């Protein structure tokens, strides 16, 4: 993945994985820009393997029932609702 | 003169009489405010009204501050100029033709223009320090885990912290004292800031302090920036600080590692914006995936799409080891280098930004060039350390910031060094 261009088909494939539709001119522009950015990322190849031992602490809390959002609050920002539920597109 | 610092101007008065009583504060628009819309600078969240306050908002209200409104920002925090906001750019109060820096540009401009006494921003790769430097105010990126991220709309949660902006080091430290400390709703917070008095550390006293100058980050800077920075270091030496030059090999890989990690986390965090529970609906033609993809096409701007796609690419099968794993190696290497340097110095210093504030529209066309502007700030986020940007003077009439980096939970040291520059 170098030498100036990323295949527009590759951009469309990744856009599909990410669930973002792109206009045709966006595909072309991103293909050129991605090539430059990914080429720059290639320099990470020079980084040695580094052992890291993070200082970890258990932060689990007891599983207690608490007050959360009301149904009204949870639904307040939904573009479409029906009978107290979120309304979404058909699945598959 | 308006600088378009605010997306939503809505005063929220506090009834408390705490340490911030009588003060006004501007809040970046990716920090949730109960009943006041929080857009993240995005068309996706143009109408989003959170049903709760972020912990930091609760804390500034309890401390008596009056919230002035929600400030403009690069969309979802992705940018270095505040030009990627769906609501249009903010301008720099020092020079209206120039950008205020990003992504907390609205917060810095509000403080610089006197439209608020204080402000909250967020810093994922320098987004508090950059606009502080470009607008000539003070900004602090706290140690990771010092300030609760509950109620912050996440972009890259292993890197970002909420931080204060203010006209002076002491005022920025006072605001940090209010927001720092453990929060049971954010399991990454620690209790090291519970009874802090960072403001008391703004005592101008650097006698005997060791300042390590990060030569790798000085050499890449514009000559005009470098000259102001070197004058401020000479001034610290005259005040009794010991100056030492430090080279860190790992820093050459910081920008690449930062963007791989930030974009990867963004691709995952921004998956929640599907136009069903909140956000812009794509309509219901076609199945879930079609509707989801259309909603995101309409709701996200180009820089956000670019980062989601590059992040998805970096995490995809076949590329994970090449990009993401190597970026994590670089992150560990940078942490180790910083720990070593901070064993020999109390604070590390560099120019905050390697360039002077660009003119509006000047830097947007080439994303890679824009990313390179973050070279001096991103290493700090990768290493989870605290850093401050303080105005060090001007070049061609434009502000230059000096950055001090401290050890983890060493906020007193960076506040002290910063107050001496301000002197």
Tab-separated table of C-alpha atoms in Angstrom:
chain	number	residue	atom	x	y	z
A	1	UNK	CA	0.000	0.000	0.000
A	2	UNK	CA	2.305	2.764	-1.188
A	3	UNK	CA	3.492	4.722	-4.231
A	4	UNK	CA	0.864	7.386	-4.457
A	5	UNK	CA	-2.550	5.764	-4.723
A	6	UNK	CA	-4.951	3.566	-2.845
A	7	UNK	CA	-7.411	1.707	-5.059
A	8	UNK	CA	-10.863	3.406	-4.952
A	9	UNK	CA	-12.320	-0.104	-4.576
A	10	UNK	CA	-10.369	-0.453	-1.311
A	11	UNK	CA	-11.834	2.831	-0.059
A	12	UNK	CA	-15.346	1.599	-0.938
A	13	UNK	CA	-14.700	-1.693	0.841
A	14	UNK	CA	-13.570	0.025	4.067
A	15	UNK	CA	-16.488	2.467	3.828
A	16	UNK	CA	-18.787	-0.559	3.643
A	17	UNK	CA	-17.190	-2.079	6.755
A	18	UNK	CA	-17.560	1.245	8.591
A	19	UNK	CA	-21.167	1.718	7.375
A	20	UNK	CA	-20.486	5.145	5.874
A	21	UNK	CA	-21.852	5.862	2.392
A	22	UNK	CA	-19.521	8.001	0.274
A	23	UNK	CA	-20.188	10.161	-2.779
A	24	UNK	CA	-18.087	9.289	-5.848
A	25	UNK	CA	-15.931	12.433	-5.550
A	26	UNK	CA	-15.277	11.595	-1.885
A	27	UNK	CA	-14.032	8.132	-2.884
A	28	UNK	CA	-11.547	9.674	-5.332
A	29	UNK	CA	-10.322	12.313	-2.856
A	30	UNK	CA	-9.957	9.817	0.009
A	31	UNK	CA	-8.046	7.356	-2.204
A	32	UNK	CA	-5.336	9.978	-2.837
A	33	UNK	CA	-5.252	11.240	0.763
A	34	UNK	CA	-5.185	7.739	2.268
A	35	UNK	CA	-2.120	6.866	0.211
A	36	UNK	CA	-0.195	9.799	1.721
A	37	UNK	CA	-1.325	9.090	5.288
A	38	UNK	CA	-0.727	5.327	5.086
A	39	UNK	CA	2.729	5.913	3.566
A	40	UNK	CA	3.501	8.097	6.566
A	41	UNK	CA	2.250	5.378	8.952
A	42	UNK	CA	4.728	2.964	7.297
A	43	UNK	CA	7.521	4.557	9.353
A	44	UNK	CA	6.077	2.711	12.374
A	45	UNK	CA	7.902	-0.293	10.935
A	46	UNK	CA	11.088	1.149	12.484
A	47	UNK	CA	9.633	0.972	16.018
A	48	UNK	CA	11.182	-1.812	18.110
A	49	UNK	CA	8.982	-4.203	20.065
A	50	UNK	CA	8.573	-2.733	23.540
A	51	UNK	CA	7.521	-4.696	26.596
A	52	UNK	CA	5.057	-2.699	28.656
A	53	UNK	CA	3.787	-3.726	32.051
A	54	UNK	CA	0.966	-1.377	32.909
A	55	UNK	CA	0.127	-0.865	36.554
A	56	UNK	CA	-3.323	-2.485	36.644
A	57	UNK	CA	-5.871	-2.214	39.429
A	58	UNK	CA	-9.201	-4.015	39.704
A	59	UNK	CA	-11.925	-1.384	39.362
A	60	UNK	CA	-15.000	-3.645	39.304
A	61	UNK	CA	-17.814	-2.394	41.543
A	62	UNK	CA	-20.599	-4.365	43.139
A	63	UNK	CA	-23.530	-4.988	40.829
A	64	UNK	CA	-26.234	-2.923	42.487
A	65	UNK	CA	-29.473	-1.644	41.023
A	66	UNK	CA	-29.388	2.141	40.608
A	67	UNK	CA	-31.697	4.729	39.162
A	68	UNK	CA	-31.002	5.289	35.475
A	69	UNK	CA	-32.649	7.412	32.809
A	70	UNK	CA	-36.450	7.334	32.648
A	71	UNK	CA	-38.006	5.899	29.493
A	72	UNK	CA	-38.968	9.429	28.425
A	73	UNK	CA	-35.413	10.660	28.861
A	74	UNK	CA	-33.940	7.698	26.994
A	75	UNK	CA	-36.297	8.235	24.048
A	76	UNK	CA	-36.118	12.024	23.999
A	77	UNK	CA	-33.460	12.210	21.268
A	78	UNK	CA	-34.702	9.434	19.002
A	79	UNK	CA	-35.846	10.619	15.544
A	80	UNK	CA	-38.635	7.987	15.538
A	81	UNK	CA	-40.356	6.171	18.398
A	82	UNK	CA	-43.463	4.021	18.711
A	83	UNK	CA	-45.322	2.986	21.888
A	84	UNK	CA	-42.332	3.798	24.104
A	85	UNK	CA	-39.788	2.008	21.898
A	86	UNK	CA	-37.103	3.164	19.468
A	87	UNK	CA	-38.285	2.735	15.911
A	88	UNK	CA	-35.565	1.519	13.547
A	89	UNK	CA	-35.177	0.210	10.009
A	90	UNK	CA	-36.007	-3.437	9.175
A	91	UNK	CA	-33.193	-5.887	9.985
A	92	UNK	CA	-31.988	-7.742	6.869
B	1	UNK	CA	-16.532	41.852	17.863
B	2	UNK	CA	-17.876	38.334	17.743
B	3	UNK	CA	-15.489	35.501	17.077
B	4	UNK	CA	-18.222	32.853	16.818
B	5	UNK	CA	-16.820	31.218	19.921
B	6	UNK	CA	-20.203	29.786	20.942
B	7	UNK	CA	-22.494	27.287	19.198
B	8	UNK	CA	-25.205	27.702	21.838
B	9	UNK	CA	-25.385	30.747	24.068
B	10	UNK	CA	-27.410	29.833	27.125
B	11	UNK	CA	-26.711	31.087	30.623
B	12	UNK	CA	-26.980	28.516	33.411
B	13	UNK	CA	-26.724	30.263	36.760
B	14	UNK	CA	-25.480	28.480	39.838
B	15	UNK	CA	-27.055	28.888	43.248
B	16	UNK	CA	-23.933	27.684	45.074
B	17	UNK	CA	-21.339	29.919	46.662
B	18	UNK	CA	-18.215	27.863	46.051
B	19	UNK	CA	-14.712	28.826	44.932
B	20	UNK	CA	-15.912	29.826	41.441
B	21	UNK	CA	-18.792	32.040	42.647
B	22	UNK	CA	-19.147	35.135	40.466
B	23	UNK	CA	-17.103	33.597	37.656
B	24	UNK	CA	-18.396	32.788	34.179
B	25	UNK	CA	-17.356	29.663	32.315
B	26	UNK	CA	-17.666	28.453	28.723
B	27	UNK	CA	-18.040	24.722	28.119
B	28	UNK	CA	-16.862	22.874	25.011
B	29	UNK	CA	-19.764	21.395	23.085
B	30	UNK	CA	-18.715	17.762	23.492
B	31	UNK	CA	-19.289	17.944	27.273
B	32	UNK	CA	-22.873	17.030	28.228
B	33	UNK	CA	-25.136	19.660	29.791
B	34	UNK	CA	-28.545	18.600	31.112
B	35	UNK	CA	-31.275	20.150	28.939
B	36	UNK	CA	-28.853	22.178	26.775
B	37	UNK	CA	-28.000	20.844	23.334
B	38	UNK	CA	-24.553	19.317	22.900
B	39	UNK	CA	-23.619	19.038	19.230
B	40	UNK	CA	-19.913	18.078	19.167
B	41	UNK	CA	-19.716	20.543	16.260
B	42	UNK	CA	-21.535	17.962	14.111
B	43	UNK	CA	-24.673	17.920	11.958
B	44	UNK	CA	-25.176	14.412	13.380
B	45	UNK	CA	-25.932	15.840	16.838
B	46	UNK	CA	-27.401	19.197	15.800
B	47	UNK	CA	-30.583	18.547	17.794
B	48	UNK	CA	-29.154	16.339	20.582
B	49	UNK	CA	-30.134	17.418	24.114
B	50	UNK	CA	-28.488	15.326	26.848
B	51	UNK	CA	-30.688	14.235	29.767
B	52	UNK	CA	-27.828	14.586	32.287
B	53	UNK	CA	-24.791	16.682	33.221
B	54	UNK	CA	-21.191	15.558	32.784
B	55	UNK	CA	-19.397	15.209	36.139
B	56	UNK	CA	-17.218	18.263	35.395
B	57	UNK	CA	-20.350	20.334	34.698
B	58	UNK	CA	-21.866	19.231	38.023
B	59	UNK	CA	-18.639	20.220	39.734
B	60	UNK	CA	-18.348	23.713	38.224
B	61	UNK	CA	-22.017	24.360	39.044
B	62	UNK	CA	-21.444	23.230	42.650
B	63	UNK	CA	-18.428	25.540	42.749
B	64	UNK	CA	-20.684	28.492	41.927
B	65	UNK	CA	-19.711	29.229	38.311
B	66	UNK	CA	-22.241	30.558	35.806
B	67	UNK	CA	-22.130	28.654	32.509
B	68	UNK	CA	-22.186	31.075	29.551
B	69	UNK	CA	-22.851	28.548	26.814
B	70	UNK	CA	-21.389	25.779	24.679
B	71	UNK	CA	-18.329	26.509	22.582
B	72	UNK	CA	-17.444	25.781	18.999
B	73	UNK	CA	-15.042	22.974	18.192
B	74	UNK	CA	-13.690	20.837	15.398
B	75	UNK	CA	-16.300	18.172	14.664
B	76	UNK	CA	-16.010	15.501	17.394
B	77	UNK	CA	-12.651	17.055	18.370
B	78	UNK	CA	-11.031	16.091	15.079
B	79	UNK	CA	-8.887	19.011	13.968
B	80	UNK	CA	-6.271	21.578	14.906
B	81	UNK	CA	-8.006	24.754	13.670
B	82	UNK	CA	-11.766	24.687	14.611
B	83	UNK	CA	-12.524	24.881	10.868
B	84	UNK	CA	-14.110	21.407	10.624
B	85	UNK	CA	-17.119	22.437	12.750
B	86	UNK	CA	-20.473	21.987	11.004
B	87	UNK	CA	-21.397	25.409	12.420
B	88	UNK	CA	-18.532	27.246	10.702
B	89	UNK	CA	-15.141	28.377	11.988
B	90	UNK	CA	-14.289	30.422	15.064
B	91	UNK	CA	-11.797	33.241	14.487
B	92	UNK	CA	-8.766	34.095	16.597
B	93	UNK	CA	-9.437	37.166	18.810
B	94	UNK	CA	-5.792	38.215	18.384
B	95	UNK	CA	-6.131	38.344	14.567
B	96	UNK	CA	-9.503	37.766	12.900
B	97	UNK	CA	-7.968	36.404	9.714
B	98	UNK	CA	-6.394	33.531	11.611
B	99	UNK	CA	-7.615	30.284	13.173
B	100	UNK	CA	-7.882	30.012	16.966
B	101	UNK	CA	-6.366	26.520	16.929
B	102	UNK	CA	-8.323	23.384	17.702
B	103	UNK	CA	-10.159	21.466	18.595
B	104	UNK	CA	-11.158	23.534	21.683
B	105	UNK	CA	-10.896	26.745	19.615
B	106	UNK	CA	-14.219	28.160	20.795
B	107	UNK	CA	-13.249	27.731	24.451
B	108	UNK	CA	-9.869	29.446	23.981
B	109	UNK	CA	-11.372	32.269	21.902
B	110	UNK	CA	-14.119	32.856	24.504
B	111	UNK	CA	-11.462	33.348	27.201
B	112	UNK	CA	-9.119	35.411	24.999
B	113	UNK	CA	-11.976	37.722	23.953
B	114	UNK	CA	-13.224	38.114	27.528
B	115	UNK	CA	-16.567	36.463	26.720
B	116	UNK	CA	-16.032	34.089	29.657
B	117	UNK	CA	-13.654	34.193	32.646
B	118	UNK	CA	-12.765	30.522	32.295
B	119	UNK	CA	-13.444	27.619	29.936
B	120	UNK	CA	-13.437	23.842	29.736
B	121	UNK	CA	-11.910	22.114	26.730
B	122	UNK	CA	-10.840	18.579	25.927
B	123	UNK	CA	-7.355	17.449	24.931
B	124	UNK	CA	-6.949	14.224	22.944
B	125	UNK	CA	-3.728	15.119	21.128
B	126	UNK	CA	-3.249	18.741	22.175
B	127	UNK	CA	-6.727	20.198	21.748
B	128	UNK	CA	-6.554	22.351	24.896
B	129	UNK	CA	-2.900	23.371	24.559
B	130	UNK	CA	-2.982	24.205	20.833
B	131	UNK	CA	-5.774	26.807	20.962
B	132	UNK	CA	-4.369	28.144	24.249
B	133	UNK	CA	-1.039	28.763	22.471
B	134	UNK	CA	-2.652	30.284	19.343
B	135	UNK	CA	-4.985	32.593	21.334
B	136	UNK	CA	-2.473	33.638	24.002
B	137	UNK	CA	-4.155	32.038	27.036
B	138	UNK	CA	-3.252	29.248	29.479
B	139	UNK	CA	-4.394	25.638	28.971
B	140	UNK	CA	-3.769	22.500	31.014
B	141	UNK	CA	-3.977	18.874	29.854
B	142	UNK	CA	-4.267	16.919	33.130
B	143	UNK	CA	-2.723	13.517	33.872
B	144	UNK	CA	-4.893	10.721	32.447
B	145	UNK	CA	-7.293	9.684	35.211
B	146	UNK	CA	-7.190	12.957	37.182
B	147	UNK	CA	-10.451	14.339	35.735
B	148	UNK	CA	-13.658	12.368	35.132
B	149	UNK	CA	-14.683	11.791	31.512
B	150	UNK	CA	-18.259	10.877	32.485
B	151	UNK	CA	-20.547	12.824	30.156
B	152	UNK	CA	-17.810	13.602	27.641
B	153	UNK	CA	-18.832	12.357	24.183
B	154	UNK	CA	-15.918	10.003	23.540
B	155	UNK	CA	-13.614	10.292	20.526
B	156	UNK	CA	-10.444	8.439	21.622
B	157	UNK	CA	-10.964	7.537	25.241
B	158	UNK	CA	-7.504	6.152	26.075
B	159	UNK	CA	-6.028	9.570	25.174
B	160	UNK	CA	-8.504	12.313	26.045
B	161	UNK	CA	-8.886	14.399	29.189
B	162	UNK	CA	-11.032	17.422	30.001
B	163	UNK	CA	-8.865	20.427	30.891
B	164	UNK	CA	-9.140	24.095	31.924
B	165	UNK	CA	-8.432	27.260	29.901
B	166	UNK	CA	-7.949	30.638	31.627
B	167	UNK	CA	-6.186	34.002	31.254
B	168	UNK	CA	-3.586	33.100	33.928
B	169	UNK	CA	-1.855	29.991	35.262
B	170	UNK	CA	-3.346	30.484	38.728
B	171	UNK	CA	-6.917	30.703	37.396
B	172	UNK	CA	-6.439	27.609	35.212
B	173	UNK	CA	-5.119	25.764	38.282
B	174	UNK	CA	-8.100	26.929	40.364
B	175	UNK	CA	-10.498	25.458	37.807
B	176	UNK	CA	-8.471	22.253	37.727
B	177	UNK	CA	-8.798	22.042	41.540
B	178	UNK	CA	-12.594	22.129	41.101
B	179	UNK	CA	-12.853	19.409	38.432
B	180	UNK	CA	-10.053	17.033	39.558
B	181	UNK	CA	-10.691	13.939	41.653
B	182	UNK	CA	-12.164	10.454	41.661
B	183	UNK	CA	-15.628	9.786	40.194
B	184	UNK	CA	-17.417	6.472	40.700
B	185	UNK	CA	-19.024	6.912	37.258
B	186	UNK	CA	-15.609	6.853	35.522
B	187	UNK	CA	-13.573	3.810	36.541
B	188	UNK	CA	-10.399	5.273	34.988
B	189	UNK	CA	-10.305	8.119	37.520
B	190	UNK	CA	-7.886	8.096	40.449
B	191	UNK	CA	-8.111	9.839	43.810
B	192	UNK	CA	-4.861	11.798	43.488
B	193	UNK	CA	-6.688	15.078	42.834
B	194	UNK	CA	-9.307	14.744	45.609
B	195	UNK	CA	-7.873	17.407	47.952
B	196	UNK	CA	-5.676	19.236	45.497
B	197	UNK	CA	-4.455	22.812	45.783
B	198	UNK	CA	-2.789	23.275	42.415
B	199	UNK	CA	-3.508	27.014	42.524
B	200	UNK	CA	-1.085	27.359	45.471
B	201	UNK	CA	1.699	25.996	43.272
B	202	UNK	CA	1.492	29.091	41.017
B	203	UNK	CA	4.167	30.762	43.168
B	204	UNK	CA	6.696	31.754	40.448
B	205	UNK	CA	9.442	29.928	42.350
B	206	UNK	CA	11.657	27.867	40.037
B	207	UNK	CA	14.864	28.287	42.060
B	208	UNK	CA	16.608	24.896	41.859
B	209	UNK	CA	14.057	23.367	39.467
B	210	UNK	CA	15.511	21.288	36.627
B	211	UNK	CA	13.989	21.980	33.209
B	212	UNK	CA	14.756	19.490	30.429
B	213	UNK	CA	14.491	21.065	26.969
B	214	UNK	CA	13.234	18.507	24.421
B	215	UNK	CA	15.593	19.345	21.557
B	216	UNK	CA	13.774	17.090	19.051
B	217	UNK	CA	10.651	19.257	19.459
B	218	UNK	CA	12.548	22.561	19.304
B	219	UNK	CA	14.437	21.789	16.090
B	220	UNK	CA	11.259	21.198	14.074
B	221	UNK	CA	9.766	24.574	15.011
B	222	UNK	CA	9.474	27.751	12.929
B	223	UNK	CA	12.464	30.079	13.648
B	224	UNK	CA	10.198	32.829	15.004
B	225	UNK	CA	8.576	30.383	17.443
B	226	UNK	CA	11.958	29.020	18.413
B	227	UNK	CA	13.352	32.443	19.221
B	228	UNK	CA	10.454	33.277	21.616
B	229	UNK	CA	10.780	29.835	23.223
B	230	UNK	CA	14.529	30.207	23.755
B	231	UNK	CA	14.067	33.644	25.357
B	232	UNK	CA	11.593	32.161	27.851
B	233	UNK	CA	14.028	29.359	28.733
B	234	UNK	CA	16.829	31.915	29.245
B	235	UNK	CA	14.480	33.808	31.525
B	236	UNK	CA	13.830	30.667	33.608
B	237	UNK	CA	17.591	30.147	33.898
B	238	UNK	CA	17.926	33.740	35.134
B	239	UNK	CA	15.317	32.914	37.796
B	240	UNK	CA	17.446	30.050	39.110
B	241	UNK	CA	16.232	27.042	37.116
B	242	UNK	CA	18.788	24.556	35.866
B	243	UNK	CA	18.416	23.953	32.121
B	244	UNK	CA	19.357	20.658	30.490
B	245	UNK	CA	19.024	19.466	26.890
B	246	UNK	CA	17.312	16.124	26.341
B	247	UNK	CA	17.027	14.049	23.170
B	248	UNK	CA	14.341	11.350	22.893
B	249	UNK	CA	14.548	9.047	19.893
B	250	UNK	CA	10.999	7.725	20.281
B	251	UNK	CA	9.370	11.117	19.652
B	252	UNK	CA	9.993	10.780	15.896
B	253	UNK	CA	7.182	8.190	15.818
B	254	UNK	CA	4.660	9.935	18.070
B	255	UNK	CA	2.451	11.527	15.399
B	256	UNK	CA	2.067	8.270	13.467
B	257	UNK	CA	1.311	6.276	16.632
B	258	UNK	CA	-1.112	8.921	17.850
B	259	UNK	CA	-3.163	8.987	14.653
B	260	UNK	CA	-3.315	5.200	14.319
B	261	UNK	CA	-4.565	4.851	17.915
B	262	UNK	CA	-6.912	7.871	17.830
B	263	UNK	CA	-8.456	6.873	14.483
B	264	UNK	CA	-8.868	3.253	15.599
B	265	UNK	CA	-10.646	4.311	18.788
B	266	UNK	CA	-12.745	6.826	16.813
B	267	UNK	CA	-13.912	4.161	14.372
B	268	UNK	CA	-15.215	2.161	17.325
B	269	UNK	CA	-16.573	5.053	19.457
B	270	UNK	CA	-18.444	6.707	16.601
B	271	UNK	CA	-20.219	3.448	15.692
B	272	UNK	CA	-22.958	4.458	18.137
B	273	UNK	CA	-24.187	7.227	15.822
B	274	UNK	CA	-26.780	5.299	13.864
B	275	UNK	CA	-29.659	7.785	13.618
B	276	UNK	CA	-31.970	5.519	15.637
B	277	UNK	CA	-31.439	6.299	19.327
B	278	UNK	CA	-30.169	9.816	18.582
B	279	UNK	CA	-28.603	11.643	15.676
B	280	UNK	CA	-29.748	12.285	12.146
B	281	UNK	CA	-32.008	9.564	10.778
B	282	UNK	CA	-31.198	8.115	7.371
B	283	UNK	CA	-34.846	7.207	6.808
B	284	UNK	CA	-36.101	3.649	6.665
B	285	UNK	CA	-35.673	2.654	3.029
B	286	UNK	CA	-33.615	-0.499	2.802
B	287	UNK	CA	-32.304	-2.581	5.687
B	288	UNK	CA	-30.526	-1.559	8.876
B	289	UNK	CA	-27.089	-1.321	7.246
B	290	UNK	CA	-28.321	0.855	4.371
B	291	UNK	CA	-30.171	3.224	6.685
B	292	UNK	CA	-27.203	3.355	9.055
B	293	UNK	CA	-24.723	4.131	6.234
B	294	UNK	CA	-26.947	6.870	4.814
B	295	UNK	CA	-27.435	8.473	8.206
B	296	UNK	CA	-23.671	8.604	8.669
B	297	UNK	CA	-23.035	9.936	5.167
B	298	UNK	CA	-25.364	12.860	5.857
B	299	UNK	CA	-24.357	13.475	9.468
B	300	UNK	CA	-20.543	13.374	9.407
B	301	UNK	CA	-18.175	15.885	7.805
B	302	UNK	CA	-15.136	14.920	5.681
B	303	UNK	CA	-12.521	14.863	8.483
B	304	UNK	CA	-14.693	12.593	10.639
B	305	UNK	CA	-15.329	10.207	7.727
B	306	UNK	CA	-11.621	10.234	6.905
B	307	UNK	CA	-10.668	9.206	10.454
B	308	UNK	CA	-13.409	6.575	10.825
B	309	UNK	CA	-12.329	4.976	7.551
B	310	UNK	CA	-8.599	5.105	8.288
B	311	UNK	CA	-9.297	3.681	11.771
B	312	UNK	CA	-11.418	0.889	10.322
B	313	UNK	CA	-8.622	0.175	7.849
B	314	UNK	CA	-5.932	0.091	10.580
B	315	UNK	CA	-7.959	-2.403	12.611
B	316	UNK	CA	-9.028	-4.597	9.701
B	317	UNK	CA	-7.780	-8.144	9.236
B	318	UNK	CA	-4.283	-8.186	7.768
B	319	UNK	CA	-3.383	-4.668	8.897
B	320	UNK	CA	-3.892	-4.831	12.678
B	321	UNK	CA	-0.339	-6.004	13.427
B	322	UNK	CA	1.200	-3.619	10.915
B	323	UNK	CA	-0.464	-0.452	12.210
B	324	UNK	CA	-2.293	-0.824	15.548
B	325	UNK	CA	0.137	-3.174	17.279
B	326	UNK	CA	3.146	-1.136	16.132
B	327	UNK	CA	1.453	2.053	17.340
B	328	UNK	CA	1.014	0.471	20.784
B	329	UNK	CA	4.729	-0.424	20.778
B	330	UNK	CA	5.563	3.193	19.953
B	331	UNK	CA	3.273	4.363	22.745
B	332	UNK	CA	5.065	2.145	25.284
B	333	UNK	CA	8.458	3.333	23.983
B	334	UNK	CA	7.470	7.012	24.319
B	335	UNK	CA	6.209	6.395	27.876
B	336	UNK	CA	9.486	4.731	28.792
B	337	UNK	CA	11.525	7.563	27.238
B	338	UNK	CA	9.520	10.193	29.131
B	339	UNK	CA	9.846	8.305	32.427
B	340	UNK	CA	13.613	8.219	31.929
B	341	UNK	CA	13.789	11.934	31.084
B	342	UNK	CA	11.618	12.877	34.053
B	343	UNK	CA	13.933	10.960	36.372
B	344	UNK	CA	16.580	13.591	35.475
B	345	UNK	CA	14.367	16.680	35.250
B	346	UNK	CA	11.401	18.115	37.180
B	347	UNK	CA	9.649	19.238	34.004
B	348	UNK	CA	10.293	18.968	30.257
B	349	UNK	CA	9.874	21.967	27.952
B	350	UNK	CA	9.143	22.629	24.272
B	351	UNK	CA	7.239	25.127	22.144
B	352	UNK	CA	3.538	24.129	22.376
B	353	UNK	CA	2.977	24.499	18.617
B	354	UNK	CA	5.788	24.375	16.046
B	355	UNK	CA	4.093	27.077	13.949
B	356	UNK	CA	2.297	30.423	14.333
B	357	UNK	CA	-1.512	30.387	13.916
B	358	UNK	CA	-2.301	29.871	10.194
B	359	UNK	CA	-4.836	31.953	8.273
B	360	UNK	CA	-8.349	30.540	7.882
B	361	UNK	CA	-8.526	28.060	5.007
B	362	UNK	CA	-4.758	27.861	4.670
B	363	UNK	CA	-4.184	24.387	6.074
B	364	UNK	CA	-7.278	22.308	5.351
B	365	UNK	CA	-6.484	20.837	1.944
B	366	UNK	CA	-3.688	18.510	2.965
B	367	UNK	CA	-4.659	16.321	5.955
B	368	UNK	CA	-1.129	15.013	6.429
B	369	UNK	CA	0.305	18.534	6.825
B	370	UNK	CA	-2.418	19.292	9.350
B	371	UNK	CA	-1.571	16.165	11.346
B	372	UNK	CA	2.112	17.173	11.482
B	373	UNK	CA	1.189	20.367	13.372
B	374	UNK	CA	0.460	18.136	16.393
B	375	UNK	CA	4.051	16.871	16.732
B	376	UNK	CA	4.814	18.623	20.039
B	377	UNK	CA	1.554	17.899	21.850
B	378	UNK	CA	0.616	14.274	21.012
B	379	UNK	CA	3.524	12.571	22.849
B	380	UNK	CA	2.048	13.788	26.155
B	381	UNK	CA	-1.311	12.106	25.515
B	382	UNK	CA	0.385	8.863	24.473
B	383	UNK	CA	2.328	8.880	27.772
B	384	UNK	CA	-0.747	9.840	29.920
B	385	UNK	CA	1.210	12.776	31.395
B	386	UNK	CA	0.149	16.312	32.432
B	387	UNK	CA	1.195	19.377	30.425
B	388	UNK	CA	0.515	23.103	30.423
B	389	UNK	CA	0.710	25.710	27.661
B	390	UNK	CA	1.560	29.234	28.811
B	391	UNK	CA	1.894	32.406	26.680
B	392	UNK	CA	5.623	33.077	26.265
B	393	UNK	CA	5.466	36.217	24.106
B	394	UNK	CA	4.672	37.075	20.507
B	395	UNK	CA	6.270	36.785	17.080
B	396	UNK	CA	4.989	39.050	14.262
B	397	UNK	CA	2.261	40.086	16.710
B	398	UNK	CA	1.013	36.500	17.114
B	399	UNK	CA	1.054	34.514	20.378
B	400	UNK	CA	3.630	31.788	21.031
B	401	UNK	CA	3.066	29.194	23.762
B	402	UNK	CA	5.629	27.306	25.800
B	403	UNK	CA	4.719	23.805	26.981
B	404	UNK	CA	5.836	22.168	30.226
B	405	UNK	CA	5.368	18.428	30.709
B	406	UNK	CA	5.388	16.853	34.174
B	407	UNK	CA	5.472	13.339	35.629
B	408	UNK	CA	2.138	11.548	36.183
B	409	UNK	CA	0.125	13.505	38.788
B	410	UNK	CA	2.897	16.134	38.855
B	411	UNK	CA	0.455	18.997	38.165
B	412	UNK	CA	2.115	21.200	40.824
B	413	UNK	CA	5.406	21.152	38.939
B	414	UNK	CA	3.965	22.258	35.597
B	415	UNK	CA	1.849	24.940	37.286
B	416	UNK	CA	4.940	26.267	39.101
B	417	UNK	CA	7.077	26.341	35.936
B	418	UNK	CA	4.234	27.966	34.004
B	419	UNK	CA	3.715	30.674	36.609
B	420	UNK	CA	7.411	31.586	36.395
B	421	UNK	CA	7.193	32.137	32.618
B	422	UNK	CA	4.161	34.332	33.153
B	423	UNK	CA	6.091	36.049	35.958
